[in-house]
Amino acid sequence: MRSAEWYGGNDRNSYIHRAWMRRGLPADAFDGRPHIAIANTASDLTPCNAHLNEVAESVKSGIYQAGGIALNLPVVSLGETQVRPTAMLWRNMAAMAIEEMLRANPIDGVVLLGGCDKTIPSLLMAASSVDLPAVVVPGGPMLTGTFRGVPLGCGTDVWKLSEEVRAGTLSAAEFTRSESSMIRSRGHCNTMGTASTMGLLAEVLGMTLPGIAGTPAPDSRLLEMSHETGVLIVEMVQKERRPSTVLSRGSFLNAIVALAALGGSTNAVVHLLAIAGRLGIELTQDDFDTVGSEVPLLVDLLPAGRFLMDDFYRAGGLHAVLTEIRDLLDPAALTVTGRPLAEYLDSALVYDREVIRARTSPLQEAAGIAVLYGNLAPDGAVIKPAAASPELLQHRGPAVVFDSVEDLHARLDDPGLEVTADSVLVLRGCGPKGYPGMPEVANMPLPQKLLELGVRDMVRICDGRMSGTAYGTVVLHVAPEAAAGGPLSLVRTGDVIVLDVPARQLYVDIPDAELLARAPSAATVEAFAAPRRGWEKLYVDTVGQANTGADLDFLLGSSGDRVSRESH
Ligand code: FES
């Protein structure tokens, strides 16, 4: 046991380690029993994860049942709706802090409790770099709330209702009234947003107890399977089953296939790339297109479709979907149980064909992420055609350029803004370095005067991200970003931009030499030159671009679980 390095023997050091921990632990706690941390992102300020303390109790009882010692380890937690300026600025900080605490402490394995958007990615990045036996418990989605008798999808319906207010079809008072209906229970957002996507993909990667992902947070089966996860982690320690033994390139390609069939969040692109980067597993942004773009959309969930996560669970859930695309999955990819994921699919059934479609009648034939290139995005940009308007997937129109989110908000609804439904809205200064933190602003609102004319979608281009609960013809993750010297900083209002998703092209229709001869937008350069300190400085100085997962350059790879020195 790794913990024996702290507790074994009879010298002064082991005395100190043991004595300070003897506060109610069983007398044989240091006699070779595995010590398991429960890395717990429960926090009152991460409301989607607030119930994880109860989940931790079930995990704990499973650990004790299997002979282990369970230790609660509160870790950095990110409430997607609460933290400013954007939770993504803190994803790598959370991953780095969790990694160091897993390595520094006397533990043999870890159960990772996450839910809200950035929490499962940061936990998996950390666990991959330490490479101790690790298993995820996804906290699960909330139940569906209703407003005026109609189900509400968290996030997605906030955008829809707020656009209705701007279009004058919903009063401000009614909008406020809908607030208390939006969040019905404990759990994370109930659409196929980033939290749902990453919880499900954690299982597709093989990093959860098979069958747990997608279980609604208030469902008693979540606690039952949390207990089982506690039992499992003790076995994983005994068998030395680590992230590096579970995860392979095949696991990640399975996740890409599942992402498309589920209609999952575009944020999964940066998160999966970052996790793979910690393990040194070869994965590129292009893999999302080559492996996933032709995969059909089978799940009719918001934002691409109609239903919500508890409908999905009722309809058969993740395994039912994976059964439909089983031939596209790597059958050898393992799970934390030591058995391949494919072995768990034999008994899966679909109970509602409205929610989970058959392979022969998909919602869309080809639904994965498309990766675009051209003189606007030499290192690529992504679009989710499943959430876009089909008629806009090939489009040519004049750019209306905004230098920052503040610039967008100041001018978007100006009656004098020269914009038509054919215009292409360009928002820059929102990449990892530029904002900093790559916020979810790419799905920028449409100009009021066009909304009033009934326009509901336009081509939008940004170096930032888009909320997993958003929809629209939005090109995002443009790399390099404007603040890193990308050509997005050279575009001017009036330039003609061409989007051709079938041809995978995104370019501004002027000769490359003319484009590159321009000076970058002064506002972008100025914002980037702002003085910084602390985490923000470290982040801006070392963060990579979206096409490689936006991790810090010195966090790539693994440092393992060894700590060779101590100060006692
Ligand atoms: Fe936490 Fe949506 S805000 S999952």
Coordinates of C-alpha atoms and ligand atoms in Angstrom, one line a residue:
M1 CA 0.0 0.0 0.0
R2 CA 1.2 3.5 -0.8
S3 CA -0.3 4.6 2.5
A4 CA 2.1 2.3 4.3
E5 CA 4.9 4.7 3.3
W6 CA 3.3 7.1 5.8
Y7 CA 1.9 4.8 8.4
G8 CA 4.2 1.7 8.3
G9 CA 7.0 1.1 10.8
N10 CA 7.6 2.4 14.3
D11 CA 9.7 5.5 13.8
R12 CA 8.9 9.1 14.7
N13 CA 7.5 9.9 11.3
S14 CA 5.0 7.1 11.2
Y15 CA 4.0 7.9 14.8
I16 CA 3.2 11.4 13.8
H17 CA 1.2 10.4 10.7
R18 CA -0.8 7.8 12.6
A19 CA -1.3 9.7 15.9
W20 CA -2.9 12.7 14.2
M21 CA -5.3 10.6 12.2
R22 CA -6.5 8.5 15.2
R23 CA -9.7 10.4 15.8
G24 CA -12.4 7.7 15.5
L25 CA -10.7 5.5 12.9
P26 CA -10.8 1.7 13.7
A27 CA -7.9 0.4 15.7
D28 CA -6.7 -1.6 12.6
A29 CA -6.9 1.4 10.3
F30 CA -3.1 1.4 9.8
D31 CA -2.7 -2.4 9.4
G32 CA -2.6 -2.5 5.6
R33 CA -6.2 -1.4 5.0
P34 CA -6.4 0.8 1.8
H35 CA -6.9 4.4 2.5
I36 CA -9.4 5.9 0.0
A37 CA -9.9 9.7 -0.5
I38 CA -13.3 10.9 -1.6
A39 CA -12.4 13.9 -3.6
N40 CA -15.6 15.8 -3.0
T41 CA -16.7 18.9 -5.0
A42 CA -19.7 19.5 -2.7
S43 CA -20.1 23.2 -2.0
D44 CA -23.0 25.5 -1.3
L45 CA -21.5 27.8 -4.0
T46 CA -21.7 24.9 -6.5
P47 CA -25.4 24.3 -6.1
C48 CA -25.4 21.5 -8.7
N49 CA -23.0 19.5 -6.5
A50 CA -24.5 20.5 -3.1
H51 CA -25.9 16.9 -2.6
L52 CA -22.6 15.2 -3.0
N53 CA -22.0 15.1 0.8
E54 CA -24.9 12.6 0.9
V55 CA -23.4 10.7 -2.0
A56 CA -20.1 10.7 -0.1
E57 CA -21.7 8.9 2.8
S58 CA -22.9 6.1 0.5
V59 CA -19.4 5.8 -1.0
K60 CA -17.9 5.7 2.5
S61 CA -20.1 2.9 3.6
G62 CA -19.1 0.9 0.5
I63 CA -15.4 1.5 1.2
Y64 CA -15.7 0.3 4.8
Q65 CA -17.8 -2.7 3.7
A66 CA -14.9 -3.7 1.5
G67 CA -12.3 -3.2 4.2
G68 CA -11.0 0.2 3.3
I69 CA -10.7 3.4 5.2
A70 CA -12.8 6.3 3.7
L71 CA -11.5 9.9 4.0
N72 CA -13.5 12.9 2.8
L73 CA -11.3 15.3 0.9
P74 CA -13.0 18.6 0.0
V75 CA -11.5 19.9 -3.2
V76 CA -11.7 23.0 -5.3
S77 CA -15.2 23.2 -6.7
L78 CA -16.5 25.4 -9.5
G79 CA -20.1 26.6 -9.7
E80 CA -20.7 27.2 -13.4
T81 CA -23.3 29.9 -12.8
Q82 CA -21.6 31.5 -9.9
V83 CA -17.9 32.1 -10.4
R84 CA -16.6 35.1 -12.3
P85 CA -15.2 35.9 -14.8
T86 CA -15.8 32.4 -16.2
A87 CA -15.5 28.9 -14.6
M88 CA -13.1 27.8 -17.4
L89 CA -10.4 30.2 -16.1
W90 CA -10.4 28.0 -13.0
R91 CA -10.7 24.5 -14.5
N92 CA -6.9 24.1 -14.7
M93 CA -6.4 25.6 -11.3
A94 CA -8.8 23.1 -9.8
A95 CA -7.1 20.3 -11.7
M96 CA -3.7 21.4 -10.5
A97 CA -4.8 21.8 -6.9
I98 CA -6.6 18.4 -6.8
E99 CA -3.6 16.7 -8.5
E100 CA -1.3 18.0 -5.8
M101 CA -3.5 17.1 -2.9
L102 CA -4.0 13.6 -4.2
R103 CA -0.2 13.2 -4.5
A104 CA 0.6 14.9 -1.2
N105 CA -1.7 12.8 1.0
P106 CA -1.4 9.3 2.3
I107 CA -4.0 7.6 0.1
D108 CA -4.1 4.5 -2.1
G109 CA -7.0 5.4 -4.3
V110 CA -9.7 8.0 -4.9
V111 CA -13.3 8.3 -5.6
L112 CA -14.1 11.5 -7.6
L113 CA -17.4 13.2 -6.9
G114 CA -18.4 15.7 -9.6
G115 CA -21.3 17.1 -11.5
C116 CA -21.4 20.7 -12.5
D117 CA -19.6 21.4 -15.8
K118 CA -16.0 21.8 -14.9
T119 CA -15.9 19.5 -11.9
I120 CA -15.7 16.1 -13.6
P121 CA -13.1 17.4 -16.2
S122 CA -10.9 18.9 -13.5
L123 CA -11.1 15.7 -11.3
L124 CA -10.3 13.5 -14.3
M125 CA -7.4 15.7 -15.4
A126 CA -6.0 15.6 -11.8
A127 CA -6.5 11.8 -11.3
S128 CA -4.9 11.1 -14.7
S129 CA -1.8 13.0 -13.8
V130 CA -1.4 11.3 -10.4
D131 CA -2.4 8.0 -11.8
L132 CA -3.7 6.5 -8.5
P133 CA -6.6 4.0 -8.8
A134 CA -9.6 6.4 -9.4
V135 CA -13.3 6.1 -10.2
V136 CA -15.8 8.9 -10.9
V137 CA -19.3 9.2 -9.3
P138 CA -21.3 11.6 -11.5
G139 CA -23.7 13.5 -9.3
G140 CA -26.5 13.2 -11.8
P141 CA -29.0 15.6 -13.4
M142 CA -31.9 17.4 -11.7
L143 CA -35.5 16.5 -12.3
T144 CA -37.5 18.4 -14.9
G145 CA -39.2 21.6 -13.7
T146 CA -42.2 23.1 -15.6
F147 CA -43.4 26.6 -16.3
R148 CA -46.9 27.3 -17.6
G149 CA -47.3 23.5 -17.9
V150 CA -44.3 23.2 -20.2
P151 CA -41.0 21.4 -19.2
L152 CA -38.0 23.7 -18.8
G153 CA -34.5 22.9 -19.9
C154 CA -31.9 24.5 -17.7
G155 CA -29.8 26.9 -19.7
T156 CA -31.4 26.3 -23.1
D157 CA -34.7 27.8 -21.9
V158 CA -33.1 30.7 -20.2
W159 CA -31.7 31.8 -23.5
K160 CA -35.0 31.1 -25.2
L161 CA -37.1 33.0 -22.6
S162 CA -34.7 35.9 -22.5
E163 CA -34.8 36.2 -26.3
E164 CA -38.6 36.2 -26.0
V165 CA -38.4 39.1 -23.6
R166 CA -36.2 41.0 -26.1
A167 CA -38.6 40.2 -28.9
G168 CA -41.5 41.5 -26.8
T169 CA -43.4 38.2 -26.6
L170 CA -42.9 37.6 -22.9
S171 CA -43.2 40.1 -20.1
A172 CA -40.3 40.8 -17.7
A173 CA -42.5 39.8 -14.8
E174 CA -43.3 36.4 -16.3
F175 CA -39.6 35.9 -17.1
T176 CA -38.8 36.4 -13.4
R177 CA -41.6 34.1 -12.4
S178 CA -40.1 31.3 -14.5
E179 CA -36.9 31.5 -12.4
S180 CA -38.3 29.5 -9.5
S181 CA -39.5 26.7 -11.9
M182 CA -36.2 26.3 -13.7
I183 CA -34.4 24.4 -10.9
R184 CA -36.7 21.7 -9.6
S185 CA -34.3 19.6 -7.5
R186 CA -30.8 18.7 -6.5
G187 CA -28.5 17.8 -9.4
H188 CA -26.9 19.4 -12.4
C189 CA -28.5 20.9 -15.5
N190 CA -31.1 18.6 -17.1
T191 CA -30.3 19.3 -20.7
M192 CA -27.6 17.5 -22.7
G193 CA -25.3 20.3 -21.6
T194 CA -21.7 20.0 -20.5
A195 CA -22.5 18.5 -17.1
S196 CA -24.7 15.8 -18.6
T197 CA -22.2 15.2 -21.4
M198 CA -19.2 14.9 -19.2
G199 CA -21.0 12.6 -16.7
L200 CA -22.0 10.3 -19.5
L201 CA -18.6 10.5 -21.2
A202 CA -16.8 9.7 -17.9
E203 CA -18.7 6.4 -18.1
V204 CA -18.0 5.9 -21.8
L205 CA -14.3 6.4 -21.0
G206 CA -14.6 3.6 -18.6
M207 CA -14.0 5.7 -15.5
T208 CA -17.3 5.0 -13.6
L209 CA -19.2 2.0 -12.3
P210 CA -21.0 0.9 -15.5
G211 CA -24.7 1.9 -15.5
I212 CA -24.4 4.9 -13.1
A213 CA -24.1 7.9 -15.4
G214 CA -27.3 9.8 -16.1
T215 CA -29.0 8.5 -12.9
P216 CA -30.9 11.6 -11.7
A217 CA -29.4 13.2 -8.6
P218 CA -32.5 12.6 -6.4
D219 CA -32.9 8.9 -7.5
S220 CA -32.2 6.4 -4.8
R221 CA -30.3 4.3 -7.3
L222 CA -27.6 6.9 -7.3
L223 CA -26.9 6.2 -3.6
E224 CA -27.0 2.4 -4.2
M225 CA -24.5 2.7 -7.0
S226 CA -22.3 5.1 -5.0
H227 CA -22.1 2.5 -2.3
E228 CA -21.1 -0.1 -4.9
T229 CA -18.5 2.3 -6.2
G230 CA -17.0 2.4 -2.7
V231 CA -16.7 -1.3 -2.8
L232 CA -15.2 -1.2 -6.2
I233 CA -12.4 1.3 -5.4
V234 CA -11.0 -1.0 -2.8
E235 CA -10.8 -3.8 -5.4
M236 CA -9.2 -1.4 -7.8
V237 CA -6.5 -0.6 -5.3
Q238 CA -5.9 -4.3 -4.6
K239 CA -5.6 -4.9 -8.4
E240 CA -3.6 -1.7 -9.1
R241 CA -6.2 -0.6 -11.7
R242 CA -5.2 3.0 -12.5
P243 CA -6.3 5.6 -15.0
S244 CA -3.4 4.6 -17.2
T245 CA -4.5 1.0 -17.2
V246 CA -8.2 1.8 -17.9
L247 CA -7.9 4.6 -20.4
S248 CA -6.6 4.1 -24.0
R249 CA -6.9 5.9 -27.3
G250 CA -9.8 3.5 -27.9
S251 CA -11.6 4.8 -24.8
F252 CA -11.3 8.4 -26.1
L253 CA -12.5 7.5 -29.6
N254 CA -15.5 5.7 -28.0
A255 CA -16.2 9.0 -26.1
I256 CA -16.1 10.9 -29.4
V257 CA -18.6 8.5 -31.0
A258 CA -20.9 8.7 -28.0
L259 CA -20.6 12.5 -27.9
A260 CA -22.1 12.6 -31.4
A261 CA -24.8 10.1 -30.8
L262 CA -25.8 11.9 -27.6
G263 CA -25.8 15.3 -29.2
G264 CA -23.4 16.3 -26.4
S265 CA -21.7 19.6 -25.6
T266 CA -18.9 21.1 -27.7
N267 CA -17.1 21.7 -24.4
A268 CA -16.3 18.0 -24.4
V269 CA -13.8 18.7 -27.2
V270 CA -11.5 20.8 -24.9
H271 CA -12.1 18.6 -21.9
L272 CA -11.3 15.3 -23.6
L273 CA -8.2 16.7 -25.3
A274 CA -7.0 18.0 -21.9
I275 CA -7.6 14.6 -20.1
A276 CA -5.9 12.7 -22.9
G277 CA -3.0 15.2 -22.7
R278 CA -2.5 14.3 -19.0
L279 CA -2.1 10.7 -20.0
G280 CA 0.0 11.2 -23.0
I281 CA -2.6 9.5 -25.2
E282 CA -2.6 10.7 -28.7
L283 CA -5.8 12.6 -29.5
T284 CA -6.3 15.5 -31.8
Q285 CA -9.1 17.9 -32.5
D286 CA -9.3 16.4 -36.0
D287 CA -10.2 13.0 -34.4
F288 CA -13.6 14.5 -33.4
D289 CA -14.3 15.1 -37.1
T290 CA -12.9 12.0 -38.6
V291 CA -14.3 9.6 -36.0
G292 CA -17.4 11.4 -34.9
S293 CA -18.8 13.6 -37.6
E294 CA -20.7 10.8 -39.5
V295 CA -22.2 9.3 -36.4
P296 CA -26.0 9.8 -36.3
L297 CA -27.8 11.8 -33.6
L298 CA -29.9 9.3 -31.7
V299 CA -30.9 11.2 -28.6
D300 CA -33.8 13.7 -28.8
L301 CA -32.7 16.0 -25.9
L302 CA -32.4 19.7 -25.6
P303 CA -30.6 21.7 -26.9
A304 CA -30.6 19.7 -30.2
G305 CA -34.0 18.1 -29.6
R306 CA -37.0 18.1 -27.2
F307 CA -36.6 15.9 -24.1
L308 CA -34.6 16.2 -20.9
M309 CA -32.2 14.0 -18.8
D310 CA -34.9 12.2 -16.7
D311 CA -36.7 11.3 -19.9
F312 CA -33.3 10.0 -21.2
Y313 CA -32.8 7.8 -18.0
R314 CA -36.4 6.5 -18.2
A315 CA -35.9 5.7 -21.9
G316 CA -33.0 3.4 -21.2
G317 CA -30.1 5.8 -20.7
L318 CA -26.6 5.6 -21.9
H319 CA -26.3 1.9 -22.4
A320 CA -29.4 1.9 -24.6
V321 CA -27.7 4.5 -26.9
L322 CA -24.4 2.7 -26.9
T323 CA -26.1 -0.5 -27.9
E324 CA -27.3 1.2 -31.1
I325 CA -23.8 2.3 -32.1
R326 CA -22.0 -0.7 -30.7
D327 CA -20.4 -1.5 -34.0
L328 CA -18.6 1.9 -33.9
L329 CA -17.1 1.3 -30.5
D330 CA -13.7 -0.1 -29.7
P331 CA -14.7 -3.5 -28.1
A332 CA -11.4 -3.7 -26.2
A333 CA -11.7 -0.4 -24.3
L334 CA -11.8 -1.2 -20.5
T335 CA -13.7 0.1 -17.6
V336 CA -12.8 0.5 -13.9
T337 CA -14.1 -3.0 -13.3
G338 CA -11.4 -4.4 -15.4
R339 CA -13.9 -5.6 -18.0
P340 CA -14.6 -4.0 -21.4
L341 CA -17.4 -1.5 -21.7
A342 CA -18.9 -3.5 -24.5
E343 CA -19.6 -6.4 -22.1
Y344 CA -22.1 -4.3 -20.2
L345 CA -24.3 -3.5 -23.2
D346 CA -25.8 -6.9 -23.8
S347 CA -28.8 -6.4 -21.6
A348 CA -29.6 -2.8 -22.5
L349 CA -33.0 -2.0 -23.9
V350 CA -34.7 1.1 -25.3
Y351 CA -38.0 1.8 -23.5
D352 CA -39.0 5.0 -25.4
R353 CA -38.2 5.3 -29.1
E354 CA -39.2 9.0 -29.1
V355 CA -36.3 9.8 -26.8
I356 CA -33.7 7.3 -28.0
R357 CA -34.0 6.7 -31.7
A358 CA -33.1 3.5 -33.6
R359 CA -30.0 3.6 -35.7
T360 CA -32.3 3.3 -38.7
S361 CA -34.3 6.4 -37.9
P362 CA -31.9 8.9 -36.4
L363 CA -32.7 12.5 -35.6
Q364 CA -29.8 13.5 -37.9
E365 CA -27.7 11.3 -40.1
A366 CA -24.4 12.9 -39.3
A367 CA -24.3 14.8 -36.0
G368 CA -20.7 15.0 -34.7
I369 CA -18.4 17.9 -34.4
A370 CA -17.1 19.4 -37.6
V371 CA -13.6 20.9 -37.6
L372 CA -13.2 23.8 -40.0
Y373 CA -10.0 25.3 -41.4
G374 CA -9.1 28.3 -43.5
N375 CA -7.4 31.7 -43.3
L376 CA -9.6 32.6 -40.3
A377 CA -8.7 29.5 -38.3
P378 CA -5.4 28.0 -39.4
D379 CA -5.4 25.7 -36.3
G380 CA -9.1 24.9 -36.6
A381 CA -12.5 25.9 -35.3
V382 CA -15.4 23.7 -34.4
I383 CA -19.1 23.7 -35.1
K384 CA -21.9 21.4 -33.9
P385 CA -24.1 21.0 -37.0
A386 CA -26.8 19.2 -34.9
A387 CA -27.4 22.5 -33.1
A388 CA -27.2 24.7 -36.2
S389 CA -29.8 25.8 -38.8
P390 CA -29.3 23.6 -41.9
E391 CA -29.8 26.5 -44.3
L392 CA -26.9 28.4 -42.7
L393 CA -24.3 25.6 -42.9
Q394 CA -23.2 27.0 -46.2
H395 CA -23.3 30.7 -46.0
R396 CA -21.5 33.8 -47.3
G397 CA -22.0 37.2 -45.6
P398 CA -20.5 40.5 -44.4
A399 CA -18.8 40.5 -41.1
V400 CA -20.0 42.6 -38.2
V401 CA -17.0 42.6 -35.8
F402 CA -17.0 43.0 -32.0
D403 CA -13.7 43.3 -30.1
S404 CA -14.9 42.1 -26.8
V405 CA -18.0 40.9 -24.9
E406 CA -18.4 44.5 -23.6
D407 CA -18.2 45.9 -27.2
L408 CA -20.9 43.4 -28.2
H409 CA -23.2 44.4 -25.4
A410 CA -22.7 48.1 -26.0
R411 CA -23.4 48.0 -29.8
L412 CA -25.5 45.0 -30.5
D413 CA -28.9 46.6 -30.0
D414 CA -27.9 50.0 -31.4
P415 CA -30.6 50.8 -34.0
G416 CA -27.8 52.3 -36.1
L417 CA -25.8 49.0 -36.3
E418 CA -25.5 48.0 -39.9
V419 CA -26.6 44.3 -39.7
T420 CA -28.9 42.1 -41.6
A421 CA -29.9 38.4 -41.3
D422 CA -27.2 37.6 -43.8
S423 CA -24.4 39.3 -41.7
V424 CA -21.9 37.2 -39.9
L425 CA -21.4 38.2 -36.2
V426 CA -17.7 38.0 -35.2
L427 CA -16.7 38.2 -31.6
R428 CA -13.0 38.1 -30.7
G429 CA -10.9 38.5 -27.6
C430 CA -12.7 35.6 -25.9
G431 CA -10.1 32.8 -26.2
P432 CA -8.1 31.3 -23.4
K433 CA -5.6 34.1 -23.2
G434 CA -7.7 37.0 -24.5
Y435 CA -10.6 37.0 -22.0
P436 CA -8.8 35.3 -20.2
G437 CA -10.4 31.9 -19.6
M438 CA -12.3 31.2 -22.8
P439 CA -15.9 32.0 -21.7
E440 CA -19.1 30.6 -23.1
V441 CA -20.1 33.7 -25.1
A442 CA -19.8 32.4 -28.6
N443 CA -23.6 31.9 -28.9
M444 CA -24.0 35.7 -28.8
P445 CA -27.5 37.1 -28.8
L446 CA -29.0 38.4 -32.0
P447 CA -29.5 42.1 -32.6
Q448 CA -32.9 43.3 -31.3
K449 CA -34.0 44.7 -34.6
L450 CA -33.5 41.4 -36.3
L451 CA -35.3 39.5 -33.5
E452 CA -38.3 41.8 -34.0
L453 CA -38.2 40.8 -37.7
G454 CA -38.4 37.1 -36.7
V455 CA -34.8 36.2 -37.3
R456 CA -33.9 33.4 -34.9
D457 CA -30.4 32.3 -36.0
M458 CA -27.4 33.8 -37.7
V459 CA -23.9 32.7 -38.4
R460 CA -21.7 33.6 -35.4
I461 CA -17.9 33.1 -35.1
C462 CA -15.9 33.4 -31.9
D463 CA -12.6 32.3 -30.3
G464 CA -14.5 31.5 -27.1
R465 CA -16.7 28.6 -26.2
M466 CA -20.5 28.0 -26.2
S467 CA -22.6 26.8 -23.4
G468 CA -23.5 23.1 -23.8
T469 CA -27.1 24.1 -23.4
A470 CA -27.0 26.6 -26.2
Y471 CA -28.0 26.2 -29.9
G472 CA -27.5 28.0 -33.2
T473 CA -25.1 28.2 -36.1
V474 CA -22.1 29.1 -34.0
V475 CA -18.4 28.5 -35.0
L476 CA -16.4 28.4 -31.9
H477 CA -12.9 27.6 -30.5
V478 CA -11.3 29.5 -33.4
A479 CA -7.5 28.9 -33.1
P480 CA -5.2 30.6 -32.8
E481 CA -7.4 33.1 -30.9
A482 CA -7.2 36.8 -31.6
A483 CA -5.1 37.5 -28.5
A484 CA -2.5 34.9 -29.5
G485 CA -2.0 36.6 -32.9
G486 CA -4.6 34.6 -34.8
P487 CA -6.0 36.1 -38.0
L488 CA -9.4 36.6 -36.3
S489 CA -7.7 39.8 -35.0
L490 CA -7.3 41.0 -38.6
V491 CA -10.9 40.8 -39.8
R492 CA -12.8 44.0 -40.3
T493 CA -16.5 44.8 -40.4
G494 CA -17.7 44.5 -44.0
D495 CA -15.2 41.7 -45.0
V496 CA -17.1 38.8 -46.6
I497 CA -16.8 35.6 -44.6
V498 CA -17.5 32.2 -46.1
L499 CA -18.7 29.3 -43.9
D500 CA -18.9 26.0 -45.7
V501 CA -19.4 23.2 -43.2
P502 CA -19.7 20.3 -45.8
A503 CA -16.3 21.4 -47.2
R504 CA -15.0 22.1 -43.7
Q505 CA -14.0 25.7 -44.6
L506 CA -14.1 29.0 -42.8
Y507 CA -12.4 31.9 -44.4
V508 CA -12.5 35.6 -45.1
D509 CA -12.8 36.2 -48.8
I510 CA -9.8 38.3 -49.4
P511 CA -6.3 37.2 -50.5
D512 CA -4.2 35.8 -47.6
A513 CA -1.4 38.3 -48.3
E514 CA -3.8 41.2 -47.9
L515 CA -5.2 39.8 -44.7
L516 CA -1.9 39.1 -43.1
A517 CA -0.6 42.6 -44.0
R518 CA -3.2 44.2 -41.8
A519 CA -2.4 45.3 -38.2
P520 CA -4.3 43.4 -35.5
S521 CA -7.3 45.1 -33.9
A522 CA -6.0 47.7 -31.4
A523 CA -8.7 46.8 -28.9
T524 CA -7.6 43.1 -28.8
V525 CA -4.0 44.0 -28.4
E526 CA -4.8 46.6 -25.6
A527 CA -6.9 44.2 -23.6
F528 CA -4.2 41.5 -23.8
A529 CA -1.6 43.9 -22.5
A530 CA -3.4 44.5 -19.2
P531 CA -1.2 43.9 -16.1
R532 CA -1.9 40.6 -14.3
R533 CA -0.9 38.8 -11.2
G534 CA -1.5 35.5 -9.4
W535 CA -3.4 32.7 -11.1
E536 CA -4.5 34.9 -14.0
K537 CA -0.9 35.7 -14.9
L538 CA 0.2 32.1 -14.6
Y539 CA -2.8 31.1 -16.8
V540 CA -2.3 33.7 -19.5
D541 CA 1.4 33.0 -19.7
T542 CA 1.1 29.3 -20.0
V543 CA -2.3 28.3 -21.4
G544 CA -2.5 26.4 -24.7
Q545 CA -5.0 27.0 -27.4
A546 CA -8.4 25.4 -27.7
N547 CA -7.3 22.8 -30.3
T548 CA -5.0 21.2 -27.8
G549 CA -7.4 21.3 -24.8
A550 CA -6.5 24.7 -23.3
D551 CA -4.4 23.1 -20.5
L552 CA -1.4 24.8 -19.0
D553 CA 1.8 23.8 -21.0
F554 CA 3.6 22.6 -17.8
L555 CA 0.6 20.4 -16.7
L556 CA 0.7 18.1 -19.7
G557 CA 1.6 14.6 -18.9
S558 CA 1.8 12.8 -15.6
S559 CA 4.0 13.2 -12.5
G560 CA 2.8 9.9 -10.9
D561 CA 2.0 9.4 -7.3
R562 CA 5.5 9.5 -5.7
V563 CA 6.7 12.0 -3.2
S564 CA 10.1 11.2 -2.0
R565 CA 10.7 13.7 0.7
E566 CA 9.1 14.8 4.0
S567 CA 9.9 17.4 6.6
H568 CA 9.2 15.7 9.9
Ligands
FES1 FE1 -24.1 23.4 -12.9 FE2 -25.4 23.7 -15.3 S1 -24.9 25.2 -13.9 S2 -24.5 22.0 -14.5

